[in-house]
Short mmCIF file of C-alpha atoms in Angstrom, two decimals:
data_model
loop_
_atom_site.label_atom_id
_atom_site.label_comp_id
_atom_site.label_asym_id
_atom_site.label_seq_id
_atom_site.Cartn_x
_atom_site.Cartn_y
_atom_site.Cartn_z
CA UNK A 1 0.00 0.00 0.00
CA UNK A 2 2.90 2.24 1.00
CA UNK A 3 4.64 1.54 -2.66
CA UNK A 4 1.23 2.62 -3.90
CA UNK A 5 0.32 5.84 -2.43
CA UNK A 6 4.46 6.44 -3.24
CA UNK A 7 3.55 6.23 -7.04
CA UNK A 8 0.76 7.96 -6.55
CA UNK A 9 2.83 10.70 -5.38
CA UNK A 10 5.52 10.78 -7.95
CA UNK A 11 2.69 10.72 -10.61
CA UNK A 12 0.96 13.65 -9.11
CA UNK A 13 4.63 15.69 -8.97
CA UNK A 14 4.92 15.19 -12.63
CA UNK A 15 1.51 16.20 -13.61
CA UNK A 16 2.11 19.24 -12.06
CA UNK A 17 5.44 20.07 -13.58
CA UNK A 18 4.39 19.03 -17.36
CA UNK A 19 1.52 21.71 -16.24
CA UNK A 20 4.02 24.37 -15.23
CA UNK A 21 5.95 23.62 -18.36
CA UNK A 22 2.93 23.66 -20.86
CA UNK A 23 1.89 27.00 -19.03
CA UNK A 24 5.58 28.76 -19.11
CA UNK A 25 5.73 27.88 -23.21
CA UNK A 26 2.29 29.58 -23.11
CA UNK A 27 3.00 32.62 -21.86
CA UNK A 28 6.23 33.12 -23.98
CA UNK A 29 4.01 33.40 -26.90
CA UNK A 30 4.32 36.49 -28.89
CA UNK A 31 0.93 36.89 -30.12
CA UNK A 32 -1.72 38.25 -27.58
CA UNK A 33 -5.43 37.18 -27.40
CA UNK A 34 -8.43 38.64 -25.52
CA UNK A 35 -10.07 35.92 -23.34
CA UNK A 36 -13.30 36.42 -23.01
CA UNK A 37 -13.35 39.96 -23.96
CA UNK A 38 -13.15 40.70 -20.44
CA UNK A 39 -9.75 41.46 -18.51
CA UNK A 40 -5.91 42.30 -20.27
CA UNK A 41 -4.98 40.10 -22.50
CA UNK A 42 -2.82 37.18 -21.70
CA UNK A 43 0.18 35.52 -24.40
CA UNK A 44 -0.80 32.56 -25.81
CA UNK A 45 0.94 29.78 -27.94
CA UNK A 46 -1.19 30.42 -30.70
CA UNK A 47 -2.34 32.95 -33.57
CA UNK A 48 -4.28 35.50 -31.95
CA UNK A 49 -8.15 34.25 -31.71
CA UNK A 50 -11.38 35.62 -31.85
CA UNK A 51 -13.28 36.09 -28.47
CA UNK A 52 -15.61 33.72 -28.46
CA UNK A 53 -14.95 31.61 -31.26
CA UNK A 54 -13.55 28.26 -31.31
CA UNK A 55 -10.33 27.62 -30.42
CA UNK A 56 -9.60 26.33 -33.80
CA UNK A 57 -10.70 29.51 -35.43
CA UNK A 58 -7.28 31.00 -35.20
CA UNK A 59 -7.51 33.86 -37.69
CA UNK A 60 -3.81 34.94 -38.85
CA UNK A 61 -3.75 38.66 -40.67
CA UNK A 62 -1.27 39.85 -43.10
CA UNK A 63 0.05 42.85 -41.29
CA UNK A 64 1.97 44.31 -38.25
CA UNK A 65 -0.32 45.06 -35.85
CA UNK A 66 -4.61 44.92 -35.70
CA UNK A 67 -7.06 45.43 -33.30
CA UNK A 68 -10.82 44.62 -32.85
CA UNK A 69 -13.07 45.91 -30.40
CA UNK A 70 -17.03 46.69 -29.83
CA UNK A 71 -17.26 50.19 -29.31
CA UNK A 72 -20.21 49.95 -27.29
CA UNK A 73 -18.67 47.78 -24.76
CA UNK A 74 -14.86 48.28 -24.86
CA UNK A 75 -14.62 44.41 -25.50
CA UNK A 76 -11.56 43.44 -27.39
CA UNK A 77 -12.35 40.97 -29.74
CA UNK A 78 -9.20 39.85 -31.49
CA UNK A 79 -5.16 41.85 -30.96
CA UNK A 80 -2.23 41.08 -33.04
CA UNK A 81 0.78 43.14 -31.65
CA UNK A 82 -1.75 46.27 -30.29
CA UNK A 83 1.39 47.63 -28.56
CA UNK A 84 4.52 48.26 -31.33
CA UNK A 85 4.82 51.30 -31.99
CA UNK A 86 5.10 52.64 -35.33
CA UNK A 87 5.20 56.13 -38.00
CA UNK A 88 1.23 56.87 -37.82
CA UNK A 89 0.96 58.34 -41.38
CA UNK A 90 -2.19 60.16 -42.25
CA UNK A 91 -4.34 58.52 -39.50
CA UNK A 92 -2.82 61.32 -37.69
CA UNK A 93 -5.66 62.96 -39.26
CA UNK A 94 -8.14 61.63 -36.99
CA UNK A 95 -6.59 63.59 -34.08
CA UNK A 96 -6.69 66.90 -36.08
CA UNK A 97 -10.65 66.10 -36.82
CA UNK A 98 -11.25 65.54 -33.37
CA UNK A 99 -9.59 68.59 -31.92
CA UNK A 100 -11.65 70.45 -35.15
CA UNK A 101 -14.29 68.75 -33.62
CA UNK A 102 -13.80 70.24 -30.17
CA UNK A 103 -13.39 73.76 -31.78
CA UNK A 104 -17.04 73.43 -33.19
CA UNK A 105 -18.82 71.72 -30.25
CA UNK A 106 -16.74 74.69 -27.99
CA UNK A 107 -18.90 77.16 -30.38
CA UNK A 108 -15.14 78.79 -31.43
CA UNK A 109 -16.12 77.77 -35.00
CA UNK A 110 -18.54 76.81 -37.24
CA UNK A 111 -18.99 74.64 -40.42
CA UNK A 112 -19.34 77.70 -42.67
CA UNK A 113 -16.54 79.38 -41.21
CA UNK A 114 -14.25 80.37 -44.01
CA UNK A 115 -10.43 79.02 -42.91
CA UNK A 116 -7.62 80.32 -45.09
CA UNK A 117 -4.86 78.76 -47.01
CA UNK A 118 -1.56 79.67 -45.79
CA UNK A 119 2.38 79.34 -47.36
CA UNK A 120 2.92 76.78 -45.23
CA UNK A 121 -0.20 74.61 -46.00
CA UNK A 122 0.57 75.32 -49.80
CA UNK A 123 3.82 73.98 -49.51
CA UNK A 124 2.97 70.79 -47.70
CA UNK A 125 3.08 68.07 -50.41
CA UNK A 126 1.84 64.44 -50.30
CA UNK A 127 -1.44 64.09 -50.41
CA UNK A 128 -3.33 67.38 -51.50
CA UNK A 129 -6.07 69.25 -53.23
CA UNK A 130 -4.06 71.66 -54.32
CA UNK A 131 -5.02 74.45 -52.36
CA UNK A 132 -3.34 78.06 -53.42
CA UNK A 133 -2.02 81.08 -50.91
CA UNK A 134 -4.80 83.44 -49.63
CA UNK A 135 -7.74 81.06 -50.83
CA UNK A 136 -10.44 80.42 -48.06
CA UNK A 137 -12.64 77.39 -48.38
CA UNK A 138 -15.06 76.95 -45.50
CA UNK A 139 -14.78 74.59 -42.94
CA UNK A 140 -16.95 72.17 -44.21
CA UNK A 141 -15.13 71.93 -47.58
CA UNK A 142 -11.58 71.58 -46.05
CA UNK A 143 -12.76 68.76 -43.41
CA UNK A 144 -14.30 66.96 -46.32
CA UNK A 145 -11.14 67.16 -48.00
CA UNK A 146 -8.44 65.82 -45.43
CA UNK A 147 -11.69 62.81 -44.85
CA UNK A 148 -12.15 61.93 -48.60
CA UNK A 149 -8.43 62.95 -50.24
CA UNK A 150 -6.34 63.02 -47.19
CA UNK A 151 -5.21 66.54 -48.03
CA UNK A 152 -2.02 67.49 -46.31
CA UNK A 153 -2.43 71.34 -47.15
CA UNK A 154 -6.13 71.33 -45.75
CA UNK A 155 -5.04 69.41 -42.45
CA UNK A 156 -2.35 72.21 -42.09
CA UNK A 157 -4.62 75.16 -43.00
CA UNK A 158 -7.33 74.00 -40.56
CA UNK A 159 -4.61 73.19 -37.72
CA UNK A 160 -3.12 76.84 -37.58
CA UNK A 161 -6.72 78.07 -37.88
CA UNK A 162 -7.61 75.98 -34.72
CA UNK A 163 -4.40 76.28 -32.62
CA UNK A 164 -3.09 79.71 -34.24
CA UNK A 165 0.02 78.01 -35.59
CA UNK A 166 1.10 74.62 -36.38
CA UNK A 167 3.29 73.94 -33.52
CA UNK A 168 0.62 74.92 -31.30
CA UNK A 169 -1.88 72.92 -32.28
CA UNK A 170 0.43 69.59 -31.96
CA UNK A 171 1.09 70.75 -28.61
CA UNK A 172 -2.66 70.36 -28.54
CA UNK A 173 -2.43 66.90 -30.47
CA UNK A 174 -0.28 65.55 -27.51
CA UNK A 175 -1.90 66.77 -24.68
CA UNK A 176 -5.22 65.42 -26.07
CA UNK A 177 -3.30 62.27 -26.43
CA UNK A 178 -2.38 61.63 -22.80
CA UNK A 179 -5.95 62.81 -21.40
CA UNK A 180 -7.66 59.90 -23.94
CA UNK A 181 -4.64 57.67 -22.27
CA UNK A 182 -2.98 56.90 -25.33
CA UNK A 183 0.67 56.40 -23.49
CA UNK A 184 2.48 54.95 -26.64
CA UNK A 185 1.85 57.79 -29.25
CA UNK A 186 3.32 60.92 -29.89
CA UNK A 187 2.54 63.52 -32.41
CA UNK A 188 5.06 65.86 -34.31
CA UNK A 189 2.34 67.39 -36.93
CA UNK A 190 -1.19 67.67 -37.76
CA UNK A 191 -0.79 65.81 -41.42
CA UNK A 192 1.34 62.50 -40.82
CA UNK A 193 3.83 62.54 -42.98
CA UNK A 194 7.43 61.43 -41.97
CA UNK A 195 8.32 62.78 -38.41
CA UNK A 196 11.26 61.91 -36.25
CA UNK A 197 9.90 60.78 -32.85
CA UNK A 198 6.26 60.57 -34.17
CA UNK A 199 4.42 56.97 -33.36
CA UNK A 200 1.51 55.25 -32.13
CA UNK A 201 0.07 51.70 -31.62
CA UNK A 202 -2.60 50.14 -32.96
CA UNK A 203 -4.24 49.85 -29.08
CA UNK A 204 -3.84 54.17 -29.18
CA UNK A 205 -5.27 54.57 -32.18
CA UNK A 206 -8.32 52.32 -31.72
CA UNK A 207 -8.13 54.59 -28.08
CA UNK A 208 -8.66 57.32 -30.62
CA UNK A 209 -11.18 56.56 -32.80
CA UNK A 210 -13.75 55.32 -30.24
CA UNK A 211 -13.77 58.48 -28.36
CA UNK A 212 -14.05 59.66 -31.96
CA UNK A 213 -17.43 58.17 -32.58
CA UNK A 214 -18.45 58.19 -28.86
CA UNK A 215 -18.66 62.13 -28.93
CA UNK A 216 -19.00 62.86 -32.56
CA UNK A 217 -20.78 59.79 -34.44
CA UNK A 218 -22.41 62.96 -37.15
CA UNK A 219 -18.93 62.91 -38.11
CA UNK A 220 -19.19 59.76 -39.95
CA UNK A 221 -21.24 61.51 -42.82
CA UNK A 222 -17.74 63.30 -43.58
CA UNK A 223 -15.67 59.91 -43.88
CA UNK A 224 -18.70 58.37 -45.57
CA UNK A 225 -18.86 60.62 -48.59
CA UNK A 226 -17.40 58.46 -51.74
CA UNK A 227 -16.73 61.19 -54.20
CA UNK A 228 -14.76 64.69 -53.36
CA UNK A 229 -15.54 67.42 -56.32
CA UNK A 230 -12.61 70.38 -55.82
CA UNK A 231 -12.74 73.02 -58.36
CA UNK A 232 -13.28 70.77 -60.59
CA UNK A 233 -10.70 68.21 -59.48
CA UNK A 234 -12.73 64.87 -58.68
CA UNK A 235 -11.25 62.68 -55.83
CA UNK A 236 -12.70 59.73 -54.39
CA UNK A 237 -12.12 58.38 -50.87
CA UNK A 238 -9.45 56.28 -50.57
CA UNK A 239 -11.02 53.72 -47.59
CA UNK A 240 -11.12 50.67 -49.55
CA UNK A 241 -14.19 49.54 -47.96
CA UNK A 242 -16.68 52.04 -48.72
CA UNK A 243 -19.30 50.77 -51.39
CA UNK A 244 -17.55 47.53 -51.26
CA UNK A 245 -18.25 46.60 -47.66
CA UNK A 246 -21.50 46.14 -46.31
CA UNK A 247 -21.84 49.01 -43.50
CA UNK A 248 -18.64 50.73 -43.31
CA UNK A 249 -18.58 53.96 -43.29
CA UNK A 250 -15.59 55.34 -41.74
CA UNK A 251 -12.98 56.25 -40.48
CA UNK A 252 -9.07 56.63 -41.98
CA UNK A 253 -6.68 54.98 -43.78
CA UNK A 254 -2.43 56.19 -43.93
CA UNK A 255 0.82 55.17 -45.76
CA UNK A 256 4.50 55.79 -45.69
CA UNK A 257 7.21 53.68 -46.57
CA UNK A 258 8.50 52.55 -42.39
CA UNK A 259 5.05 51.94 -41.24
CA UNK A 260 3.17 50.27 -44.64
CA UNK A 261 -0.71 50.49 -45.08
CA UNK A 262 -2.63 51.86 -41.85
CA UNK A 263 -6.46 51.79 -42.19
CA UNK A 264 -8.74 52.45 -38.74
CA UNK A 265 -12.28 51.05 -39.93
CA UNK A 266 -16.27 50.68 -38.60
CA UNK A 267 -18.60 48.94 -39.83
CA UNK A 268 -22.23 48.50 -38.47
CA UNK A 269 -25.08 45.77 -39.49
CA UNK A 270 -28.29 47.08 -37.38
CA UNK A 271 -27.45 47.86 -34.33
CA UNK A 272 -23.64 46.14 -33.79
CA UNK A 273 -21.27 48.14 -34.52
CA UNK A 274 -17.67 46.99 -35.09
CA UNK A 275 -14.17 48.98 -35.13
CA UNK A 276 -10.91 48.05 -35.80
CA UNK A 277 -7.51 49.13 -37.07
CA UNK A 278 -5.11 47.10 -39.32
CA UNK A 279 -0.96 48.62 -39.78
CA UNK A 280 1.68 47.29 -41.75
CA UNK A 281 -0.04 45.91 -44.18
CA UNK A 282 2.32 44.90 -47.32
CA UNK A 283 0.12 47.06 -50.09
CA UNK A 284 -3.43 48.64 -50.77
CA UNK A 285 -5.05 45.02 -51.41
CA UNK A 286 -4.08 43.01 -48.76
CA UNK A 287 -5.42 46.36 -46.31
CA UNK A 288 -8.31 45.93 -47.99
CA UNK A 289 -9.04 42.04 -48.11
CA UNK A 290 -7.52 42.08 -44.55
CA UNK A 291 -9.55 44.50 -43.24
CA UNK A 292 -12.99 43.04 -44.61
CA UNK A 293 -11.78 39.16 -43.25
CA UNK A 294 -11.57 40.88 -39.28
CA UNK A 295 -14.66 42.46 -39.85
CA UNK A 296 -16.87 39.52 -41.00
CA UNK A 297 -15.07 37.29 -38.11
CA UNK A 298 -16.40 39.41 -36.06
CA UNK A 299 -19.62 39.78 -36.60
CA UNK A 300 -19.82 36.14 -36.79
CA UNK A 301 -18.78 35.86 -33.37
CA UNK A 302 -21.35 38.90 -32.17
CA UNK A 303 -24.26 37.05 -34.11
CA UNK A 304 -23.17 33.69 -32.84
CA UNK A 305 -23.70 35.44 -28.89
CA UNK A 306 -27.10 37.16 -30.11
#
């Protein structure tokens, strides 16, 4: 009996440490997954899952870094490298709309308030709609272009009519940063092109856009509209998912060469909403077909709870 209960013992010791072992290799993992949707995420030895799915539904995206969360609840549904930080590119934007935002809701501004074109945002390059020294295009115009075209010269022409002056207003970028508790981003200008010391995560910028729609969801019919008409200059919006995606309607999509293709997306089928951002994607199609596969997995998993 003694022999027994001895075996029983040993067995029971080495249980325990293949358990410790299997949980150690675990948590070495470099991909992060949201249990549950509830609590931080934990590492796991395995592609980063869906909430709710099942385990064998590991979904593996062609890109950096992604992030997928109900708005309505905060609950992460899937997280592939949330935390690395890397060049934002023009979803920098979104912070200039929202502080734009603030201006109007403050009452400083209005939508027909004219905003003029200075030297500065004339000379911006990149992305533009060729705006020209001294013009004045009202508010409305100028947030439709930096939302359909990504204009750099209207995101700098409404950022020193906001702030006063560029450098003020990223002072403003930053500060709004840190009071939305977006601790891994910093902002060097109000456009997004190539900054030393300028980054953000995919976690910040999802931080970003869902106080975004919280406080201003009438925004979305400036990121919705498909077809920009400048002086005769026609642009369309460069979110691949508009008109091709059931729903989506927002928010921003960016590119330069060290961070690849950024896109922070919503969609919404009655009344679930989804948002998400996708960076480092290799090129515009894989953003695209990347961004659509998160988005129906899901609302797969939201309809599969209903």
């Amino acid at each position: 009996m003694e022999r027994k209960n001895l075996a029983l013992l040993c067995a029971g010791v080495v249980c325990f440490w293949l358990f410790a072992l299997a949980v150690g290799t675990a948590q070495g993992a470099g991909l992060r997954v949201a249990i549950g949707g509830t609590g931080p995420a934990v590492q796991a030895d395995a592609p980063a899952v869906l909430a709710g799915a099942p385990a064998n539904s590991g979904l593996q995206l062609e890109c950096r870094a992604a992030i997928l969360m109900e708005p309505e609840t905060g609950r992460v549904l899937y997280e592939k490298a949330p935390d690395e930080r890397m060049p934002i590119a023009s979803i920098t934007k979104l912070m200039t709309l929202l502080l734009t935002f603030e201006a109007i809701r403050g009452g400083k501004l209005t939508l027909d308030t004219p905003v003029p074109v200075s030297e500065h945002a004339y000379h911006m390059g990149g992305s533009q709609i060729w705006l020209e020294p001294g013009e004045q295009f009202t508010l409305d115009e100028m947030l439709r272009a930096i939302c359909v075209s990504s204009a750099n010269d209207a995101a700098v022409a409404v950022a020193e009519f906001v702030g006063g002056s560029a450098p003020a207003f990223v002072n403003m970028m930053n500060v709004k940063a840190r009071m939305l508790g977006m601790r891994d981003s910093r902002f060097c200008n109000p456009h997004g092109l190539p900054a030393r010391d300028q980054y953000t995560t995919a976690r910040d910028m999802l931080t970003l856009a869902r106080a975004y729609l919280k406080t201003y969801p009438w925004a979305l019919k400036f990121h919705n509209t498909h077809v920009l008409n400048h002086q005769g200059r026609v642009t369309w919006n460069k979110n691949p998912l508009l008109g091709q995606y059931p729903g989506a309607d927002g928010l921003k999509t960016g590119w330069v060469n060290a961070s690849g293709y950024n896109l922070i997306f919503t969609a919404s089928r009655g009344e679930k909403r989804l948002l998400a951002v996708i960076l480092g994607a290799p090129d515009v199609r894989v953003r695209g077909s990347e961004a659509c596969r998160l988005l129906d997995a899901g609302f797969q998993v939201r309809d599969n709870q209903a």
